[in-house]
Amino acid sequence: MPEGDSVHKLARRLEPTLLGRTIARSDLRVPRLATRDLAGREVRELATHGKHLLTRLGPGRDGSDDGVTLHSHLLMDGEWATTGPGKQLPRRMMPEVRVVLETDRGTTAWGLRLHQLDLVATRDEHRLIGHLGPDPLRADFDHDEAVRRLRAEPAVPLVSALLDQTKIAGLGNLWANELAFITGNSPWTPVGDLDVDRLVTNARRALRHSALVPGAYQVTTGSSRRGEDHWVSGRARKPCLRCGTTVLVVADLPDDPANRRTWWCPHCQPGPGPEARVPTPRSVRYGGGASA
């Protein structure tokens, strides 16, 4: 699943195609938005909050509003692609297109497999993302608020707390696993037992380094060599890069976004094992929590 740094880099990649350009033709290929037309609106900003992309557009031709936001979430397999003037995506990809935004200079942005797609007045964005926690990649990141939210449920296991987008937005499964290793804690250590202030500092530093430093995208070890770029994620049954102990893995709990597949080094990360996992209540799983 794309994480906050993935979506931040996506927004920057879309800027040369869309930012400051006027939409000449739009096509929103989801039933409830199919009649909405974005033609004539200027793309003012490509903002992100956690894993959410917010394409902010100016007023329409009739001046009936102050601007709208096209909200998209990539979930597991969504993506955006761009083409130059007069170009289209390969025919095999067209059935997966959900959004077409063609600009006044002929460049086009294509949204594929976008399972969450909304169009709201920009002033009403809070209805879609107001539940999210602070985002380490945003200029308005509130460190103290992220700490407060994480401490509010001290018994929640570390990885589950980091995956909960209502506590801190933008950390997905890769970062939850890597941060548990970097801080030297079992993934299932109750978050209240940790130095949460330091945890948030490390999370912000790691996510910003990944998103903003060329060549550093999701490299957690400092080495971009294949098989050495992550401390534990994806390294099941391989020797720990720090101590040589075999890295272990436990499968996810079905339909439980707070208990994803988890990797850890039992030597470098002492503490509770996967038997300490806390299944997420069904009402929380589908109510905008960890996967929001």
Short mmCIF file of C-alpha atoms in Angstrom, two decimals:
data_model
loop_
_atom_site.label_atom_id
_atom_site.label_comp_id
_atom_site.label_asym_id
_atom_site.label_seq_id
_atom_site.Cartn_x
_atom_site.Cartn_y
_atom_site.Cartn_z
CA MET A 1 0.00 0.00 0.00
CA PRO A 2 1.38 3.47 -0.84
CA GLU A 3 2.43 5.39 2.27
CA GLY A 4 2.57 9.11 3.03
CA ASP A 5 5.96 9.54 1.39
CA SER A 6 4.67 7.74 -1.72
CA VAL A 7 1.72 10.09 -2.08
CA HIS A 8 3.86 13.16 -1.37
CA LYS A 9 6.23 12.18 -4.17
CA LEU A 10 3.25 11.44 -6.43
CA ALA A 11 1.91 14.97 -5.90
CA ARG A 12 5.28 16.45 -6.84
CA ARG A 13 5.39 14.22 -9.94
CA LEU A 14 1.96 15.42 -11.07
CA GLU A 15 2.79 19.10 -10.66
CA PRO A 16 4.52 19.60 -14.04
CA THR A 17 1.43 18.20 -15.76
CA LEU A 18 -1.31 19.90 -13.75
CA LEU A 19 -0.19 22.74 -11.48
CA GLY A 20 -1.22 26.16 -12.73
CA ARG A 21 -2.95 24.71 -15.76
CA THR A 22 -6.64 24.99 -16.64
CA ILE A 23 -8.64 21.81 -17.11
CA ALA A 24 -9.84 21.66 -20.72
CA ARG A 25 -11.63 18.31 -20.39
CA SER A 26 -12.48 16.09 -17.46
CA ASP A 27 -14.00 12.64 -17.19
CA LEU A 28 -14.86 11.20 -13.78
CA ARG A 29 -15.67 7.54 -14.38
CA VAL A 30 -17.49 6.69 -11.18
CA PRO A 31 -21.30 6.71 -11.16
CA ARG A 32 -21.91 9.36 -8.50
CA LEU A 33 -19.45 11.82 -10.10
CA ALA A 34 -20.05 11.02 -13.77
CA THR A 35 -22.02 14.20 -14.44
CA ARG A 36 -19.55 16.56 -12.76
CA ASP A 37 -17.46 18.69 -15.10
CA LEU A 38 -14.16 20.26 -14.01
CA ALA A 39 -13.47 22.02 -17.33
CA GLY A 40 -12.51 25.67 -16.92
CA ARG A 41 -11.06 25.25 -13.44
CA GLU A 42 -7.42 26.03 -12.71
CA VAL A 43 -5.38 23.50 -10.73
CA ARG A 44 -4.20 25.57 -7.79
CA GLU A 45 -2.52 23.00 -5.58
CA LEU A 46 -1.68 19.32 -5.25
CA ALA A 47 -1.71 18.82 -1.50
CA THR A 48 -1.45 15.69 0.59
CA HIS A 49 -2.48 14.61 4.06
CA GLY A 50 -1.20 11.19 5.00
CA LYS A 51 -2.12 8.81 2.22
CA HIS A 52 -4.71 11.19 0.72
CA LEU A 53 -4.15 13.28 -2.43
CA LEU A 54 -6.05 16.58 -2.58
CA THR A 55 -6.19 18.18 -6.03
CA ARG A 56 -7.45 21.70 -5.35
CA LEU A 57 -9.09 23.57 -8.24
CA GLY A 58 -10.30 27.13 -8.56
CA PRO A 59 -13.86 28.37 -9.17
CA GLY A 60 -15.86 27.10 -12.13
CA ARG A 61 -16.76 29.16 -15.15
CA ASP A 62 -20.08 30.19 -13.67
CA GLY A 63 -18.47 31.46 -10.48
CA SER A 64 -20.97 29.58 -8.33
CA ASP A 65 -18.33 28.35 -5.86
CA ASP A 66 -14.95 29.30 -4.39
CA GLY A 67 -13.20 26.16 -5.56
CA VAL A 68 -13.44 22.39 -5.29
CA THR A 69 -11.15 19.56 -4.24
CA LEU A 70 -10.82 16.23 -6.02
CA HIS A 71 -9.90 13.77 -3.28
CA SER A 72 -8.34 10.39 -4.08
CA HIS A 73 -6.90 7.54 -2.03
CA LEU A 74 -4.74 4.91 -3.71
CA LEU A 75 -5.48 2.09 -1.24
CA MET A 76 -3.53 -1.03 -2.32
CA ASP A 77 -3.28 -0.66 -6.10
CA GLY A 78 -4.35 2.81 -7.21
CA GLU A 79 -2.03 4.98 -9.28
CA TRP A 80 -1.79 8.11 -11.40
CA ALA A 81 -0.11 8.32 -14.79
CA THR A 82 0.59 11.24 -17.12
CA THR A 83 0.87 11.67 -20.87
CA GLY A 84 2.02 14.48 -23.11
CA PRO A 85 0.01 16.39 -25.73
CA GLY A 86 -1.83 14.11 -28.13
CA LYS A 87 -0.87 10.97 -26.22
CA GLN A 88 -3.03 8.36 -24.46
CA LEU A 89 -2.38 5.44 -22.19
CA PRO A 90 -2.00 1.99 -23.77
CA ARG A 91 -5.38 0.51 -24.69
CA ARG A 92 -4.96 -2.34 -22.17
CA MET A 93 -4.94 0.20 -19.32
CA MET A 94 -8.02 2.16 -20.34
CA PRO A 95 -10.61 -0.07 -18.57
CA GLU A 96 -8.92 0.78 -15.26
CA VAL A 97 -9.12 4.57 -15.73
CA ARG A 98 -11.38 6.36 -13.24
CA VAL A 99 -10.26 9.98 -13.77
CA VAL A 100 -9.16 11.91 -16.85
CA LEU A 101 -7.86 15.47 -16.42
CA GLU A 102 -6.72 17.02 -19.71
CA THR A 103 -5.19 20.49 -19.47
CA ASP A 104 -5.25 23.46 -21.81
CA ARG A 105 -1.79 22.55 -23.09
CA GLY A 106 -2.76 18.98 -23.94
CA THR A 107 -1.07 17.17 -21.07
CA THR A 108 -3.27 14.65 -19.27
CA ALA A 109 -3.33 13.05 -15.83
CA TRP A 110 -5.02 9.65 -15.57
CA GLY A 111 -6.22 8.14 -12.30
CA LEU A 112 -6.35 4.34 -12.36
CA ARG A 113 -8.07 2.00 -9.90
CA LEU A 114 -9.00 4.83 -7.55
CA HIS A 115 -11.34 3.09 -5.14
CA GLN A 116 -11.96 6.21 -3.06
CA LEU A 117 -12.82 9.26 -5.10
CA ASP A 118 -14.69 12.34 -3.89
CA LEU A 119 -15.39 15.87 -5.10
CA VAL A 120 -16.17 18.47 -2.45
CA ALA A 121 -15.98 22.20 -1.95
CA THR A 122 -12.44 22.96 -0.82
CA ARG A 123 -13.82 24.57 2.34
CA ASP A 124 -15.40 21.18 3.18
CA GLU A 125 -12.24 19.05 2.95
CA HIS A 126 -12.46 18.44 6.67
CA ARG A 127 -15.42 16.14 6.03
CA LEU A 128 -13.04 13.74 4.28
CA ILE A 129 -9.78 14.13 6.20
CA GLY A 130 -10.71 15.86 9.45
CA HIS A 131 -10.38 12.57 11.35
CA LEU A 132 -6.73 12.13 10.40
CA GLY A 133 -3.87 12.72 12.78
CA PRO A 134 -1.00 15.15 12.16
CA ASP A 135 1.04 14.48 9.02
CA PRO A 136 4.87 14.60 9.45
CA LEU A 137 5.25 15.81 5.85
CA ARG A 138 3.04 18.86 6.24
CA ALA A 139 4.32 22.29 7.27
CA ASP A 140 1.60 22.43 9.92
CA PHE A 141 2.69 19.16 11.58
CA ASP A 142 1.81 19.27 15.29
CA HIS A 143 4.35 17.12 17.11
CA ASP A 144 2.70 17.50 20.51
CA GLU A 145 -0.71 16.52 19.14
CA ALA A 146 0.73 13.37 17.56
CA VAL A 147 2.31 12.47 20.91
CA ARG A 148 -0.97 13.11 22.72
CA ARG A 149 -2.96 10.92 20.34
CA LEU A 150 -0.49 8.03 20.57
CA ARG A 151 -0.44 8.22 24.38
CA ALA A 152 -4.23 8.32 24.60
CA GLU A 153 -4.40 4.51 24.23
CA PRO A 154 -1.26 3.28 25.99
CA ALA A 155 -2.10 -0.45 25.74
CA VAL A 156 -2.19 -0.50 21.91
CA PRO A 157 0.78 -2.39 20.41
CA LEU A 158 3.42 -0.21 18.76
CA VAL A 159 2.82 -1.29 15.16
CA SER A 160 -0.96 -0.99 15.49
CA ALA A 161 -0.62 2.50 16.96
CA LEU A 162 1.61 3.63 14.09
CA LEU A 163 -0.80 2.20 11.51
CA ASP A 164 -3.73 4.11 12.98
CA GLN A 165 -4.09 7.12 10.69
CA THR A 166 -6.19 8.96 13.27
CA LYS A 167 -3.12 9.14 15.53
CA ILE A 168 -0.40 10.08 13.04
CA ALA A 169 -1.06 10.14 9.30
CA GLY A 170 1.12 8.69 6.56
CA LEU A 171 2.84 5.71 8.19
CA GLY A 172 2.03 2.42 6.48
CA ASN A 173 3.16 -1.11 7.19
CA LEU A 174 6.71 -0.66 5.95
CA TRP A 175 7.35 2.31 8.21
CA ALA A 176 5.58 0.73 11.19
CA ASN A 177 7.89 -2.30 10.96
CA GLU A 178 11.05 -0.32 10.30
CA LEU A 179 10.40 2.17 13.09
CA ALA A 180 9.86 -0.67 15.56
CA PHE A 181 13.32 -1.97 14.62
CA ILE A 182 14.97 1.45 14.60
CA THR A 183 13.69 2.18 18.10
CA GLY A 184 14.76 -1.30 19.31
CA ASN A 185 11.32 -2.45 20.40
CA SER A 186 9.17 -5.49 19.78
CA PRO A 187 6.37 -4.58 17.35
CA TRP A 188 3.89 -5.53 20.09
CA THR A 189 5.31 -3.41 22.87
CA PRO A 190 2.47 -1.32 24.35
CA VAL A 191 2.99 2.16 22.97
CA GLY A 192 2.54 3.63 26.45
CA ASP A 193 5.73 1.85 27.57
CA LEU A 194 7.82 3.77 25.05
CA ASP A 195 9.35 7.22 24.80
CA VAL A 196 6.56 8.45 22.52
CA ASP A 197 8.13 11.87 22.06
CA ARG A 198 11.26 10.23 20.63
CA LEU A 199 9.14 7.83 18.55
CA VAL A 200 7.33 10.74 16.87
CA THR A 201 10.62 12.54 16.26
CA ASN A 202 12.05 9.43 14.59
CA ALA A 203 8.90 8.92 12.51
CA ARG A 204 8.96 12.49 11.22
CA ARG A 205 12.68 12.39 10.44
CA ALA A 206 12.38 9.06 8.59
CA LEU A 207 9.33 10.01 6.53
CA ARG A 208 10.74 13.40 5.54
CA HIS A 209 14.11 11.90 4.61
CA SER A 210 12.37 9.33 2.42
CA ALA A 211 10.12 11.87 0.69
CA LEU A 212 12.54 14.75 0.25
CA VAL A 213 16.07 13.39 -0.21
CA PRO A 214 16.91 12.15 -3.74
CA GLY A 215 17.68 8.44 -3.77
CA ALA A 216 16.47 7.91 -0.21
CA TYR A 217 12.90 6.80 -0.93
CA GLN A 218 11.99 4.11 1.63
CA VAL A 219 15.62 3.22 2.24
CA THR A 220 15.80 2.72 6.00
CA THR A 221 19.29 1.25 6.45
CA GLY A 222 21.31 3.85 4.55
CA SER A 223 22.16 1.30 1.83
CA SER A 224 20.13 1.19 -1.36
CA ARG A 225 21.60 -2.17 -2.44
CA ARG A 226 18.95 -4.75 -3.23
CA GLY A 227 18.17 -6.78 -0.12
CA GLU A 228 19.90 -4.29 2.17
CA ASP A 229 17.55 -1.31 1.96
CA HIS A 230 15.25 -2.42 4.83
CA TRP A 231 16.18 -3.64 8.30
CA VAL A 232 13.38 -6.19 8.64
CA SER A 233 10.54 -5.56 6.17
CA GLY A 234 10.47 -8.29 3.53
CA ARG A 235 13.49 -10.03 5.12
CA ALA A 236 11.81 -13.13 6.62
CA ARG A 237 14.25 -16.00 7.28
CA LYS A 238 17.24 -13.83 6.37
CA PRO A 239 19.93 -12.78 8.85
CA CYS A 240 19.42 -9.49 10.64
CA LEU A 241 21.68 -6.87 9.07
CA ARG A 242 22.71 -5.71 12.53
CA CYS A 243 23.21 -8.89 14.59
CA GLY A 244 22.81 -11.86 12.24
CA THR A 245 19.79 -13.37 14.03
CA THR A 246 17.15 -14.80 11.69
CA VAL A 247 14.38 -12.27 10.99
CA LEU A 248 10.93 -13.63 11.81
CA VAL A 249 7.56 -12.87 10.23
CA VAL A 250 3.95 -13.36 11.26
CA ALA A 251 1.00 -13.22 8.86
CA ASP A 252 -1.63 -10.54 9.06
CA LEU A 253 -4.97 -11.02 10.77
CA PRO A 254 -7.61 -11.24 7.99
CA ASP A 255 -9.48 -7.98 7.30
CA ASP A 256 -7.70 -6.26 10.18
CA PRO A 257 -5.71 -3.19 9.02
CA ALA A 258 -4.16 -2.71 12.47
CA ASN A 259 -2.57 -6.18 12.39
CA ARG A 260 -0.71 -6.46 9.12
CA ARG A 261 2.12 -8.85 8.21
CA THR A 262 4.92 -8.07 10.65
CA TRP A 263 8.67 -8.70 10.54
CA TRP A 264 11.05 -8.41 13.48
CA CYS A 265 14.44 -9.45 14.86
CA PRO A 266 13.90 -11.18 18.22
CA HIS A 267 17.40 -10.20 19.38
CA CYS A 268 17.39 -6.53 18.43
CA GLN A 269 13.73 -6.08 19.34
CA PRO A 270 13.13 -7.72 22.73
CA GLY A 271 9.64 -7.76 24.18
CA PRO A 272 6.23 -9.33 23.55
CA GLY A 273 5.70 -11.67 20.61
CA PRO A 274 2.78 -11.89 18.19
CA GLU A 275 0.68 -13.63 20.85
CA ALA A 276 0.27 -10.12 22.28
CA ARG A 277 -1.56 -8.89 19.19
CA VAL A 278 -4.87 -7.21 19.92
CA PRO A 279 -7.49 -7.89 17.20
CA THR A 280 -9.23 -4.71 16.13
CA PRO A 281 -13.01 -4.67 16.78
CA ARG A 282 -14.96 -4.94 13.54
CA SER A 283 -16.69 -1.61 14.17
CA VAL A 284 -13.27 0.10 14.19
CA ARG A 285 -11.87 -1.82 11.21
CA TYR A 286 -14.42 -0.37 8.85
CA GLY A 287 -14.97 2.96 10.55
CA GLY A 288 -11.98 4.98 9.35
CA GLY A 289 -9.25 3.85 11.74
CA ALA A 290 -5.92 2.33 10.78
CA SER A 291 -6.60 2.19 7.04
CA ALA A 292 -8.06 5.69 6.69
#
